[in-house]
JSON list of C-alpha atoms in Angstrom, two decimals:
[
{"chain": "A", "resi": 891, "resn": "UNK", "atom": "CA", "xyz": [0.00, 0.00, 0.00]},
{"chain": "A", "resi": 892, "resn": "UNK", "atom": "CA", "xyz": [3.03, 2.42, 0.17]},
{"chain": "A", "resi": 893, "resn": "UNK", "atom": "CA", "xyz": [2.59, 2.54, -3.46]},
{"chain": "A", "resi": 894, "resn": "UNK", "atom": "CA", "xyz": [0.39, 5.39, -2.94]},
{"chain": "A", "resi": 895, "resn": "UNK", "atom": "CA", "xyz": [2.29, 7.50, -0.97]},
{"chain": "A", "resi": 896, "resn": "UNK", "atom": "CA", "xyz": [4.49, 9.28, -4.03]},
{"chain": "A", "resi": 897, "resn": "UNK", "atom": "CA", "xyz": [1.09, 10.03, -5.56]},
{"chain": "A", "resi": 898, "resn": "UNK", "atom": "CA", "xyz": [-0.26, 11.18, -2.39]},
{"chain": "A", "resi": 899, "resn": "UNK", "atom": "CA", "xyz": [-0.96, 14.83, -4.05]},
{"chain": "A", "resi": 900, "resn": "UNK", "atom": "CA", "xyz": [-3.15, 13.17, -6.17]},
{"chain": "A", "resi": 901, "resn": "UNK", "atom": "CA", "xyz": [-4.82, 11.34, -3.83]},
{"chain": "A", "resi": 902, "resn": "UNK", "atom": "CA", "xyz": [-7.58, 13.30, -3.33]},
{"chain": "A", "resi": 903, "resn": "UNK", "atom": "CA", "xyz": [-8.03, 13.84, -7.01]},
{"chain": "A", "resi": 904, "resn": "UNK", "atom": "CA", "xyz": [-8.83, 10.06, -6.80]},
{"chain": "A", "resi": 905, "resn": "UNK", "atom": "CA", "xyz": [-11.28, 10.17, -4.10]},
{"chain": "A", "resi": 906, "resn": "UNK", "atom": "CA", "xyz": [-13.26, 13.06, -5.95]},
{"chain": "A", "resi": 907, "resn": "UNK", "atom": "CA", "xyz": [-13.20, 11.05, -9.03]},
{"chain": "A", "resi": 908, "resn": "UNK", "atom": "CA", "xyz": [-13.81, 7.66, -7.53]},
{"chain": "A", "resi": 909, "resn": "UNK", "atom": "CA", "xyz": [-17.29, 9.12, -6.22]},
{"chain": "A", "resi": 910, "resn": "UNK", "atom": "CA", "xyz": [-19.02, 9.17, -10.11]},
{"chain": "A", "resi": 911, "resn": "UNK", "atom": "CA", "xyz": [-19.94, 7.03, -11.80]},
{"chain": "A", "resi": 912, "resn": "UNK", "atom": "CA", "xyz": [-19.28, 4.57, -9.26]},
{"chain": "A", "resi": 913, "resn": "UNK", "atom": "CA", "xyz": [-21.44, 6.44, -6.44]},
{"chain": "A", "resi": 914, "resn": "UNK", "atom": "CA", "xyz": [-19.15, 4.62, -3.74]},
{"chain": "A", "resi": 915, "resn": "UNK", "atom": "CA", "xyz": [-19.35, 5.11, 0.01]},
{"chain": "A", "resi": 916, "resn": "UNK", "atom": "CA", "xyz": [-16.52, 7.23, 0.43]},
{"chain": "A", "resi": 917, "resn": "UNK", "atom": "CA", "xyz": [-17.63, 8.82, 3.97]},
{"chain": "A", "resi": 918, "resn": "UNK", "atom": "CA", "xyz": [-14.83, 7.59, 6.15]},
{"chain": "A", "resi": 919, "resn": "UNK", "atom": "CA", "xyz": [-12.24, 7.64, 3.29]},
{"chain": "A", "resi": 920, "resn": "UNK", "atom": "CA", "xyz": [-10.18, 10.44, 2.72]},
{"chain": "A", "resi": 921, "resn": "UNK", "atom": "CA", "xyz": [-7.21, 11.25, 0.44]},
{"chain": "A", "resi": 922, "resn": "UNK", "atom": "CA", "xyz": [-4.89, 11.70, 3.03]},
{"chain": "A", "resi": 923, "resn": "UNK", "atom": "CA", "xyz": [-5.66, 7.99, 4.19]},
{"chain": "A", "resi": 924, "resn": "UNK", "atom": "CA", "xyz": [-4.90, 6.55, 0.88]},
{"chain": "A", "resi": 925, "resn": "UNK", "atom": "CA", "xyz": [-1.71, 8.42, 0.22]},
{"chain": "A", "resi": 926, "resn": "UNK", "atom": "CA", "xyz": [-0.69, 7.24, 3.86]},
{"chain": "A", "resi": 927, "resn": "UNK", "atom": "CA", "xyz": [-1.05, 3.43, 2.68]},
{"chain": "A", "resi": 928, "resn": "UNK", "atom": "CA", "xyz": [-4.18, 2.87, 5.30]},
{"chain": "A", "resi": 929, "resn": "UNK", "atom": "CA", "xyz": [-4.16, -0.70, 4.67]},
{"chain": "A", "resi": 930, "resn": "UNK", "atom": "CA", "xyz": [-7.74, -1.06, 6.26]},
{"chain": "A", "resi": 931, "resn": "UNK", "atom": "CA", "xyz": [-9.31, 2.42, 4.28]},
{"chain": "A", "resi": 932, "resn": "UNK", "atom": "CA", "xyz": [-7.94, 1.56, 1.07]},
{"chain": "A", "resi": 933, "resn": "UNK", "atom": "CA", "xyz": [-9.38, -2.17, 1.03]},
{"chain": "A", "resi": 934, "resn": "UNK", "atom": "CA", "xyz": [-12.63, -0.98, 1.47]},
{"chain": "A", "resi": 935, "resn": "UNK", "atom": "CA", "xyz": [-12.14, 1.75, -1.42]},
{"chain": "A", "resi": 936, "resn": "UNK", "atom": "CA", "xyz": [-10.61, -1.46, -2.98]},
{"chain": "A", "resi": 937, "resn": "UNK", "atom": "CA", "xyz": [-13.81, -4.36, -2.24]},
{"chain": "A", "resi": 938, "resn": "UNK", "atom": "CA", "xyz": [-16.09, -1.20, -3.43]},
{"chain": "A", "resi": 939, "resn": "UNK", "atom": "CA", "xyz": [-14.55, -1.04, -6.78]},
{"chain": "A", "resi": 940, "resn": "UNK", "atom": "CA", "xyz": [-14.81, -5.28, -7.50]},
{"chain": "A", "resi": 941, "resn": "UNK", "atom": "CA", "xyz": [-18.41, -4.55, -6.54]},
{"chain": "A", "resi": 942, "resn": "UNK", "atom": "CA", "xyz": [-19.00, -2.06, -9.12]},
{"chain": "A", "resi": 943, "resn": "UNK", "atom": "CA", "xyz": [-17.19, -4.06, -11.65]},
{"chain": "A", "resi": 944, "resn": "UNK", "atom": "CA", "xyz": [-19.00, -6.99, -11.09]},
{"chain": "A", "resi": 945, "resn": "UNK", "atom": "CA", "xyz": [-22.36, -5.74, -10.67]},
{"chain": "A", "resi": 946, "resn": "UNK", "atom": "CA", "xyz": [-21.70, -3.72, -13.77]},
{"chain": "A", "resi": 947, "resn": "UNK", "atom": "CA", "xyz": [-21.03, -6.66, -15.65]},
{"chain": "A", "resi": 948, "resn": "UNK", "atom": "CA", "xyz": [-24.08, -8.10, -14.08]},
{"chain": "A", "resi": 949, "resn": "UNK", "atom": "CA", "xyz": [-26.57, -5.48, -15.55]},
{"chain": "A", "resi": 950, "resn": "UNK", "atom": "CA", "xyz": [-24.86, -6.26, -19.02]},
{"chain": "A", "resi": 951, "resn": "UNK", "atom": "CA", "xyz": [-25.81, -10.07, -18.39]},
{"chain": "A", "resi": 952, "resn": "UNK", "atom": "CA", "xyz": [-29.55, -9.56, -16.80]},
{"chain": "A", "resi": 953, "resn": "UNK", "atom": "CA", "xyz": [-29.87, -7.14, -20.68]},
{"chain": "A", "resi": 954, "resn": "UNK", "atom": "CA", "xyz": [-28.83, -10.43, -22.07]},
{"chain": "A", "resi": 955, "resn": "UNK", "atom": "CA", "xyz": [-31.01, -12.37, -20.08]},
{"chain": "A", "resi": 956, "resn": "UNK", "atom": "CA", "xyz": [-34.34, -10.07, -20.67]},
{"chain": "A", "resi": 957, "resn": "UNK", "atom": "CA", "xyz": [-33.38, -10.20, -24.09]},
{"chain": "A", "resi": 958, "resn": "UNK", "atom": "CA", "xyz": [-34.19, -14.24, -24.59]},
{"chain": "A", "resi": 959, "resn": "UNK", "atom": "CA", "xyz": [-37.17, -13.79, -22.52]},
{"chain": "A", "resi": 960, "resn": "UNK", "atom": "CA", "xyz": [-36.13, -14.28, -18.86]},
{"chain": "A", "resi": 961, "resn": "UNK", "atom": "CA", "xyz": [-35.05, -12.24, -15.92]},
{"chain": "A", "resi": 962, "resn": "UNK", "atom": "CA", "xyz": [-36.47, -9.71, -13.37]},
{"chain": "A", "resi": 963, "resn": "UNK", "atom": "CA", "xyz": [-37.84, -5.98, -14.26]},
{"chain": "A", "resi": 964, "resn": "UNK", "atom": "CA", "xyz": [-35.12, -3.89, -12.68]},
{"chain": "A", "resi": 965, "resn": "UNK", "atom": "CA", "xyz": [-36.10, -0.55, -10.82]},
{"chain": "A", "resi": 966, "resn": "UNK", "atom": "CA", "xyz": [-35.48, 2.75, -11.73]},
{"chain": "A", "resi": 967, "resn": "UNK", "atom": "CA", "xyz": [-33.29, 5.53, -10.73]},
{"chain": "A", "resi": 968, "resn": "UNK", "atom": "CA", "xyz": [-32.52, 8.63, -11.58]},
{"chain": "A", "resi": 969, "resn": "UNK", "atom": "CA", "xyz": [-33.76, 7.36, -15.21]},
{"chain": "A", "resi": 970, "resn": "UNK", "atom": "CA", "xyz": [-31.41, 5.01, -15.68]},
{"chain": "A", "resi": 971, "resn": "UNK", "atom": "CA", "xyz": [-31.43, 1.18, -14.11]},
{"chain": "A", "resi": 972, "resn": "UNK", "atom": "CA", "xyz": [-28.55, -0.09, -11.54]},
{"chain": "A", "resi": 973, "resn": "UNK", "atom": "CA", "xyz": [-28.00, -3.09, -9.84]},
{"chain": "A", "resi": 974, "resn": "UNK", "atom": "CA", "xyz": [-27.88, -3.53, -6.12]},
{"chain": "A", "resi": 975, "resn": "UNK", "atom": "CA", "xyz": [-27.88, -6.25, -3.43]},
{"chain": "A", "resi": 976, "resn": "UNK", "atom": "CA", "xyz": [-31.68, -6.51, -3.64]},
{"chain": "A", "resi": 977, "resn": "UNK", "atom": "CA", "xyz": [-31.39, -7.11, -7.70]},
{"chain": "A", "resi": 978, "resn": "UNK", "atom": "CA", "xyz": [-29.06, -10.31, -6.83]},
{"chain": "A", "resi": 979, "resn": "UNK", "atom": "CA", "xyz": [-31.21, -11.78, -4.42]},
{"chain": "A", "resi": 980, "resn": "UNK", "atom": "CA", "xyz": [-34.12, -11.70, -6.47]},
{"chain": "A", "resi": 981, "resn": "UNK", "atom": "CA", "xyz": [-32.60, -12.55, -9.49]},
{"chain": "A", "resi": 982, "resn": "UNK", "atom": "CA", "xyz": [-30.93, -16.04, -7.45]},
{"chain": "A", "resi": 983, "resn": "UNK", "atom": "CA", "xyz": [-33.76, -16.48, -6.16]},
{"chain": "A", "resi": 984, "resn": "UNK", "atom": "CA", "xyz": [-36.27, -16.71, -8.87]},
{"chain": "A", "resi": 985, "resn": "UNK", "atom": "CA", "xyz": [-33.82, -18.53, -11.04]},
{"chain": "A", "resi": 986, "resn": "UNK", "atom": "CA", "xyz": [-33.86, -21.22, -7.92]},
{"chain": "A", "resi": 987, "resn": "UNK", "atom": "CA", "xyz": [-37.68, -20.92, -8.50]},
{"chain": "A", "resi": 988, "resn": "UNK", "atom": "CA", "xyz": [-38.21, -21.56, -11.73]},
{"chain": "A", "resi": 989, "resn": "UNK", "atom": "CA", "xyz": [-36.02, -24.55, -11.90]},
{"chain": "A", "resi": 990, "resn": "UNK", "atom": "CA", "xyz": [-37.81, -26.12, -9.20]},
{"chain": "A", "resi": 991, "resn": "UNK", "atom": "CA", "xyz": [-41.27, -25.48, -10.95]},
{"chain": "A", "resi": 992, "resn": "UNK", "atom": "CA", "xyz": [-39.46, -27.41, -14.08]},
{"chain": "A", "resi": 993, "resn": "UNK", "atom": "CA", "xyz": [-37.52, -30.06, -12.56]},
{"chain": "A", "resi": 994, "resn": "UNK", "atom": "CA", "xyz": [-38.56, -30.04, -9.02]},
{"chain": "A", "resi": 995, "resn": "UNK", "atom": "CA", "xyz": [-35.91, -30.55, -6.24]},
{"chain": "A", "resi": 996, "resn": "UNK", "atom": "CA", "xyz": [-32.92, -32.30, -6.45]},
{"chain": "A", "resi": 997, "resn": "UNK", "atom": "CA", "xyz": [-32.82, -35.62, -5.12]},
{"chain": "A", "resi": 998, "resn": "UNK", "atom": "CA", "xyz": [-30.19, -36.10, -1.92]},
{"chain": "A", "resi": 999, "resn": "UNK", "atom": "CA", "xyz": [-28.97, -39.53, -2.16]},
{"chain": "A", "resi": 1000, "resn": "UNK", "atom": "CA", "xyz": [-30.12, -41.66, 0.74]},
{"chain": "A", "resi": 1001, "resn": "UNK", "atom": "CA", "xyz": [-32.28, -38.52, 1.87]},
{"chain": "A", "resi": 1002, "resn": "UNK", "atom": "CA", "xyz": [-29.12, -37.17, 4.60]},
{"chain": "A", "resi": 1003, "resn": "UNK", "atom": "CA", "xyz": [-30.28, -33.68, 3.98]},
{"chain": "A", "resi": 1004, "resn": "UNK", "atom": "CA", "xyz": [-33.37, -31.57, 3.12]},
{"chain": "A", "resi": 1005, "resn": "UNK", "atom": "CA", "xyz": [-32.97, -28.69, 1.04]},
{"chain": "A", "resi": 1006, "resn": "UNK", "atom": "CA", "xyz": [-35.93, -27.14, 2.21]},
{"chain": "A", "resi": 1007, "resn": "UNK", "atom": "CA", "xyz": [-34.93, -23.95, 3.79]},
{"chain": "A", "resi": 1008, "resn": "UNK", "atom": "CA", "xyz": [-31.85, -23.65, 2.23]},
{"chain": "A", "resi": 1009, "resn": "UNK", "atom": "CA", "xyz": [-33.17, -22.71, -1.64]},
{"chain": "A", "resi": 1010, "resn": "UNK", "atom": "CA", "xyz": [-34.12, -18.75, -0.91]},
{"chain": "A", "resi": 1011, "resn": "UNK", "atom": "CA", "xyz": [-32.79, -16.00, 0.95]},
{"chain": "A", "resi": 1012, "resn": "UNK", "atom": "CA", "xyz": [-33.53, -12.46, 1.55]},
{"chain": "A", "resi": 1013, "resn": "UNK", "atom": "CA", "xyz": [-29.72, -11.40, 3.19]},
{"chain": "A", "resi": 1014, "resn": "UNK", "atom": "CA", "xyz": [-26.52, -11.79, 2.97]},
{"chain": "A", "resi": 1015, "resn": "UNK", "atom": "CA", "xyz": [-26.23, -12.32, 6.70]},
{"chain": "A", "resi": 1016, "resn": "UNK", "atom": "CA", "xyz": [-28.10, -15.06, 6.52]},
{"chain": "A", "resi": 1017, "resn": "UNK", "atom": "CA", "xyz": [-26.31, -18.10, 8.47]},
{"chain": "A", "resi": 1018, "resn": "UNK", "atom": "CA", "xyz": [-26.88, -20.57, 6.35]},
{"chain": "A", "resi": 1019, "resn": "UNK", "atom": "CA", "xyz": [-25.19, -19.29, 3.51]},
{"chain": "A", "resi": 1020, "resn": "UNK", "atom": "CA", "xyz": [-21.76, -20.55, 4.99]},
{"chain": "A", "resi": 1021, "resn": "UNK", "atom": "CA", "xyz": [-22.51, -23.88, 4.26]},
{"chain": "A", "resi": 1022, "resn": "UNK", "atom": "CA", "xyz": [-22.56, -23.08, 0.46]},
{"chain": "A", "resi": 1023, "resn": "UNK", "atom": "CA", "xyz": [-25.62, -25.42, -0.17]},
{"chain": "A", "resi": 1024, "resn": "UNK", "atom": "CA", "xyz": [-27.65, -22.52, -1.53]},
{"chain": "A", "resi": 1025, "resn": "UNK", "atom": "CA", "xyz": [-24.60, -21.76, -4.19]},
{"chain": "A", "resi": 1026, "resn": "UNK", "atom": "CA", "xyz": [-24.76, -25.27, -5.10]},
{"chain": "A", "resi": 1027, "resn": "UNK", "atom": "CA", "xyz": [-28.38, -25.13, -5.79]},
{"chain": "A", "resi": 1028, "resn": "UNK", "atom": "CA", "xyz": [-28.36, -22.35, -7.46]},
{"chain": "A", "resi": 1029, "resn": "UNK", "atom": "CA", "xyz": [-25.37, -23.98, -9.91]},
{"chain": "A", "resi": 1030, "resn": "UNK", "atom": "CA", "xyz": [-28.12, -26.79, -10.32]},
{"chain": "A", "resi": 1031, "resn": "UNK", "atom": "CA", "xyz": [-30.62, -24.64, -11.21]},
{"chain": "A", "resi": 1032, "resn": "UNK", "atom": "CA", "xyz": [-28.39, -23.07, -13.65]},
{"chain": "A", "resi": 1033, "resn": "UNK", "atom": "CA", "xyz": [-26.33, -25.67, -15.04]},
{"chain": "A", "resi": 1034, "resn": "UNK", "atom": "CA", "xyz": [-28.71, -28.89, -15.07]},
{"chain": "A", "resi": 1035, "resn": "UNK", "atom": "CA", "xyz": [-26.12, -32.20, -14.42]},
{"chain": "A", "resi": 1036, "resn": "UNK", "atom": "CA", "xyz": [-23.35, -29.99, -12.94]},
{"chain": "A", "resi": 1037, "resn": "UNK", "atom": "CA", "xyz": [-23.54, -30.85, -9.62]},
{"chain": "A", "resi": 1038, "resn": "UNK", "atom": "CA", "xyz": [-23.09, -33.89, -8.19]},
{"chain": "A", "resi": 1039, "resn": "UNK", "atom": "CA", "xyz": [-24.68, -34.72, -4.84]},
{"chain": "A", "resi": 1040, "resn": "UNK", "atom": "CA", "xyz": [-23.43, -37.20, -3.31]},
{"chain": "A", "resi": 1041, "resn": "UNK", "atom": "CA", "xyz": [-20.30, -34.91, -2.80]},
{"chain": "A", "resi": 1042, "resn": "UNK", "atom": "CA", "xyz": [-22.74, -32.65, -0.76]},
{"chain": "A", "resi": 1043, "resn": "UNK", "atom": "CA", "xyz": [-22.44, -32.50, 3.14]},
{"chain": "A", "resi": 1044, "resn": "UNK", "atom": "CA", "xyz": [-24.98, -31.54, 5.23]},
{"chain": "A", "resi": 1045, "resn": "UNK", "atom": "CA", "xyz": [-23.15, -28.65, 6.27]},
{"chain": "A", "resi": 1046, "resn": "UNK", "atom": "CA", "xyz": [-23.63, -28.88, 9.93]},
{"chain": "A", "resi": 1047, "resn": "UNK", "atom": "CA", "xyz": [-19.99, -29.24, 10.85]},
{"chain": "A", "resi": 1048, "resn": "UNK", "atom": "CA", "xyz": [-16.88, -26.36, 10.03]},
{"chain": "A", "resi": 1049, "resn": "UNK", "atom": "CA", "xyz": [-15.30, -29.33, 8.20]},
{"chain": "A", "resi": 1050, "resn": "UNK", "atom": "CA", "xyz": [-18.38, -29.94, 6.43]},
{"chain": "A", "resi": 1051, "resn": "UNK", "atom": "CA", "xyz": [-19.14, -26.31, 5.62]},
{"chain": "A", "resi": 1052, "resn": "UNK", "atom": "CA", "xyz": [-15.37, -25.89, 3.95]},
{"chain": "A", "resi": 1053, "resn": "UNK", "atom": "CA", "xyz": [-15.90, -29.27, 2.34]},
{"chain": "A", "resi": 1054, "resn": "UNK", "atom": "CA", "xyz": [-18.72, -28.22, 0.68]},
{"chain": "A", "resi": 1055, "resn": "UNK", "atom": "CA", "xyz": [-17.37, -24.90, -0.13]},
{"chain": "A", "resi": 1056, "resn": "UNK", "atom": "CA", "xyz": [-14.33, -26.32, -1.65]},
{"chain": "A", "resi": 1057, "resn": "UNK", "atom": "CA", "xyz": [-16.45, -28.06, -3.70]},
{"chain": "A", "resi": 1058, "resn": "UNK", "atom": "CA", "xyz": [-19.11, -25.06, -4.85]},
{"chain": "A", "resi": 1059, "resn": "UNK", "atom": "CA", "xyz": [-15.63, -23.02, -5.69]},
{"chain": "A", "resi": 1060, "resn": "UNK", "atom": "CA", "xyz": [-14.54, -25.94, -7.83]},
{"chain": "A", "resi": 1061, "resn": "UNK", "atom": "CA", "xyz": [-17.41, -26.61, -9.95]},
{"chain": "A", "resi": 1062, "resn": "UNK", "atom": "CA", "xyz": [-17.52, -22.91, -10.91]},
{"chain": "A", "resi": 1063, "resn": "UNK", "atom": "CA", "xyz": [-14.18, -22.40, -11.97]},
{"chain": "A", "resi": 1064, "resn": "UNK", "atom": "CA", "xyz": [-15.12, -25.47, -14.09]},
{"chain": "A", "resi": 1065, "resn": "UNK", "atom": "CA", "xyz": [-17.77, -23.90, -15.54]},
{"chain": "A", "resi": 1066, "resn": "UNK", "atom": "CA", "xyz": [-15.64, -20.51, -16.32]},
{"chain": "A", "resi": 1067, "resn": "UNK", "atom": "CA", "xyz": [-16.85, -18.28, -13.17]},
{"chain": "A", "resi": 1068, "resn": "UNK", "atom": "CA", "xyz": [-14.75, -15.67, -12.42]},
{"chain": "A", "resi": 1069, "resn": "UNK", "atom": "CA", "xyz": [-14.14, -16.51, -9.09]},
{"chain": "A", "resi": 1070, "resn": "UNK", "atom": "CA", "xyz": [-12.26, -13.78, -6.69]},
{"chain": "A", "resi": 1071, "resn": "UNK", "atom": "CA", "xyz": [-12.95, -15.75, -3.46]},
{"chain": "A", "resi": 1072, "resn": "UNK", "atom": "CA", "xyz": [-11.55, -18.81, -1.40]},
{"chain": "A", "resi": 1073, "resn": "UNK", "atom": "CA", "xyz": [-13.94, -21.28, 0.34]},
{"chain": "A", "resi": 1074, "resn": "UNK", "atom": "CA", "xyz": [-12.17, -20.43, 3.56]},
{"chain": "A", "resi": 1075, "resn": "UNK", "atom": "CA", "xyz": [-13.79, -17.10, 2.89]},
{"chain": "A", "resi": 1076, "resn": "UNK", "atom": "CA", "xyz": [-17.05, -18.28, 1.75]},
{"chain": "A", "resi": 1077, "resn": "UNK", "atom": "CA", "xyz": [-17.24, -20.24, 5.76]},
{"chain": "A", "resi": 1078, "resn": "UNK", "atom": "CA", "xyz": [-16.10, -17.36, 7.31]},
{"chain": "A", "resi": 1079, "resn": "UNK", "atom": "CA", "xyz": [-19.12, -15.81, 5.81]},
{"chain": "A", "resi": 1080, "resn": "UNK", "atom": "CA", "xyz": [-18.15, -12.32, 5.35]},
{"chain": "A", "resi": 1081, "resn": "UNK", "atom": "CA", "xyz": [-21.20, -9.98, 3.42]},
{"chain": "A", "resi": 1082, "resn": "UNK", "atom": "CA", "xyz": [-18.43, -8.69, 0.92]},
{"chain": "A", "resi": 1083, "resn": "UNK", "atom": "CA", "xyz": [-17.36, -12.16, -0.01]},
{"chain": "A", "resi": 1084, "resn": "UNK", "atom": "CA", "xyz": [-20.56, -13.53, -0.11]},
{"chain": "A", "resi": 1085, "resn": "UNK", "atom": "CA", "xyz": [-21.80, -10.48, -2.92]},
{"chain": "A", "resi": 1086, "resn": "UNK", "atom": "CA", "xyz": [-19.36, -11.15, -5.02]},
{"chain": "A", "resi": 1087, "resn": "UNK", "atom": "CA", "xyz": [-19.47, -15.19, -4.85]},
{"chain": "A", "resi": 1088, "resn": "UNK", "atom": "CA", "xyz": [-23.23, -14.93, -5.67]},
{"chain": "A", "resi": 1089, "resn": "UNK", "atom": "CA", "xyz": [-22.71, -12.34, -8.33]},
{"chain": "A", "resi": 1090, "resn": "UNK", "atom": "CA", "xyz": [-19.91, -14.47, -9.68]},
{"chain": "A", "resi": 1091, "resn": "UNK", "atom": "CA", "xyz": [-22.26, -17.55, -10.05]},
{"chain": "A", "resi": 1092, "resn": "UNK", "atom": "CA", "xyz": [-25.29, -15.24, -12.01]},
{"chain": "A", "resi": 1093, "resn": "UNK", "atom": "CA", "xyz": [-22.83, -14.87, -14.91]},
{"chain": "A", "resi": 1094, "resn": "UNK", "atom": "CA", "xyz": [-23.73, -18.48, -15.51]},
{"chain": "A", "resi": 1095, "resn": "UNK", "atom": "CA", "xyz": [-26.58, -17.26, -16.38]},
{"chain": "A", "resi": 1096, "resn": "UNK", "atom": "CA", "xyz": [-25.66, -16.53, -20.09]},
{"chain": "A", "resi": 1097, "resn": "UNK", "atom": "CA", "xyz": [-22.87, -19.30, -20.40]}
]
């Protein structure tokens, strides 16, 4: 991070610039903190700008995906339409939906597990999601014969949540994700991680 500090002049010049298009949350980020290599300050200026990237390329993919006749109605603002947390949810959500409707749930050989209350959620805090079972289903829905099951834990145990994680990271660098994340990240559950997993995966979407 001392790379910053012989630009450090034009460190606020990046700040100021940084705030459109992007509309980051710059509130507790100054220039001064950046030019001072702030490991902490400029890794959240850093996480912000993967999130714009990748929910940028995300509205590109959800055009693509209204296009052939699928895909939720975006709101509007300020005339113009932009993805946020809310948009991915949905989106994951109904895709998990509509699969079911089609195929109906996935059978869990010998029945160790239900998938039940693990196939929607409405946060990114949400416990559960450490486990990555709801990644996996949503990979399913997405990429029928993909997953295979029986390489599924329950997810009840650490070892089992990392298992499964290792596994959800694997299949979707298979399948060409462009994954930024480790599964030790994806158990330790962090909001930021878990955005950008989940956006990650909806770029299967047009695969």
């Amino acid at each position: 991070y001392n790379v910053l500090r012989p630009y450090h002049k034009h460190c606020f010049d990046l700040k100021v610039v940084s705030l459109e298009p992007f509309m980051l949350q710059l509130n507790f980020i100054g220039g001064e903190d950046l030019g001072n290599g702030n490991r902490k300050l400029t890794l959240a200026l850093l996480w912000q700008l993967m999130r714009y990237h990748l929910y940028t390329f995300l509205e590109q993919v959800h055009k693509v995906s209204v296009n052939r006749g699928g895909g939720l109605v975006l709101a509007i603002r300020d005339g113009e339409t932009r993805f946020s947390d809310k948009h991915v949810l949905a989106w994951a959500n109904e895709i998990i939906e509509e699969a079911y409707e089609l195929r109906g749930e996935p059978e869990i050989p010998d029945g160790k597990f239900s998938l039940t209350s693990k196939s929607k959620i409405r946060s990114f805090k949400e416990d559960h999601l450490k486990d990555s079972i709801y990644f996996i289903i949503l990979i399913w829905a997405m990429k029928p014969g993909s997953i295979k099951w029986h390489f599924v834990a329950p997810g009840k145990t650490q070892q089992e949540k990392l298992r499964n994680a290792r596994y959800v990271v694997s299949v979707a660098r298979k399948l060409g994700t462009m994954v930024m994340v480790s599964p030790e990240d994806i158990v330790q559950g962090s909001t930021k991680v878990l955005k950008l997993f989940l956006g990650a995966l909806l770029g299967l979407t047009i695969g």
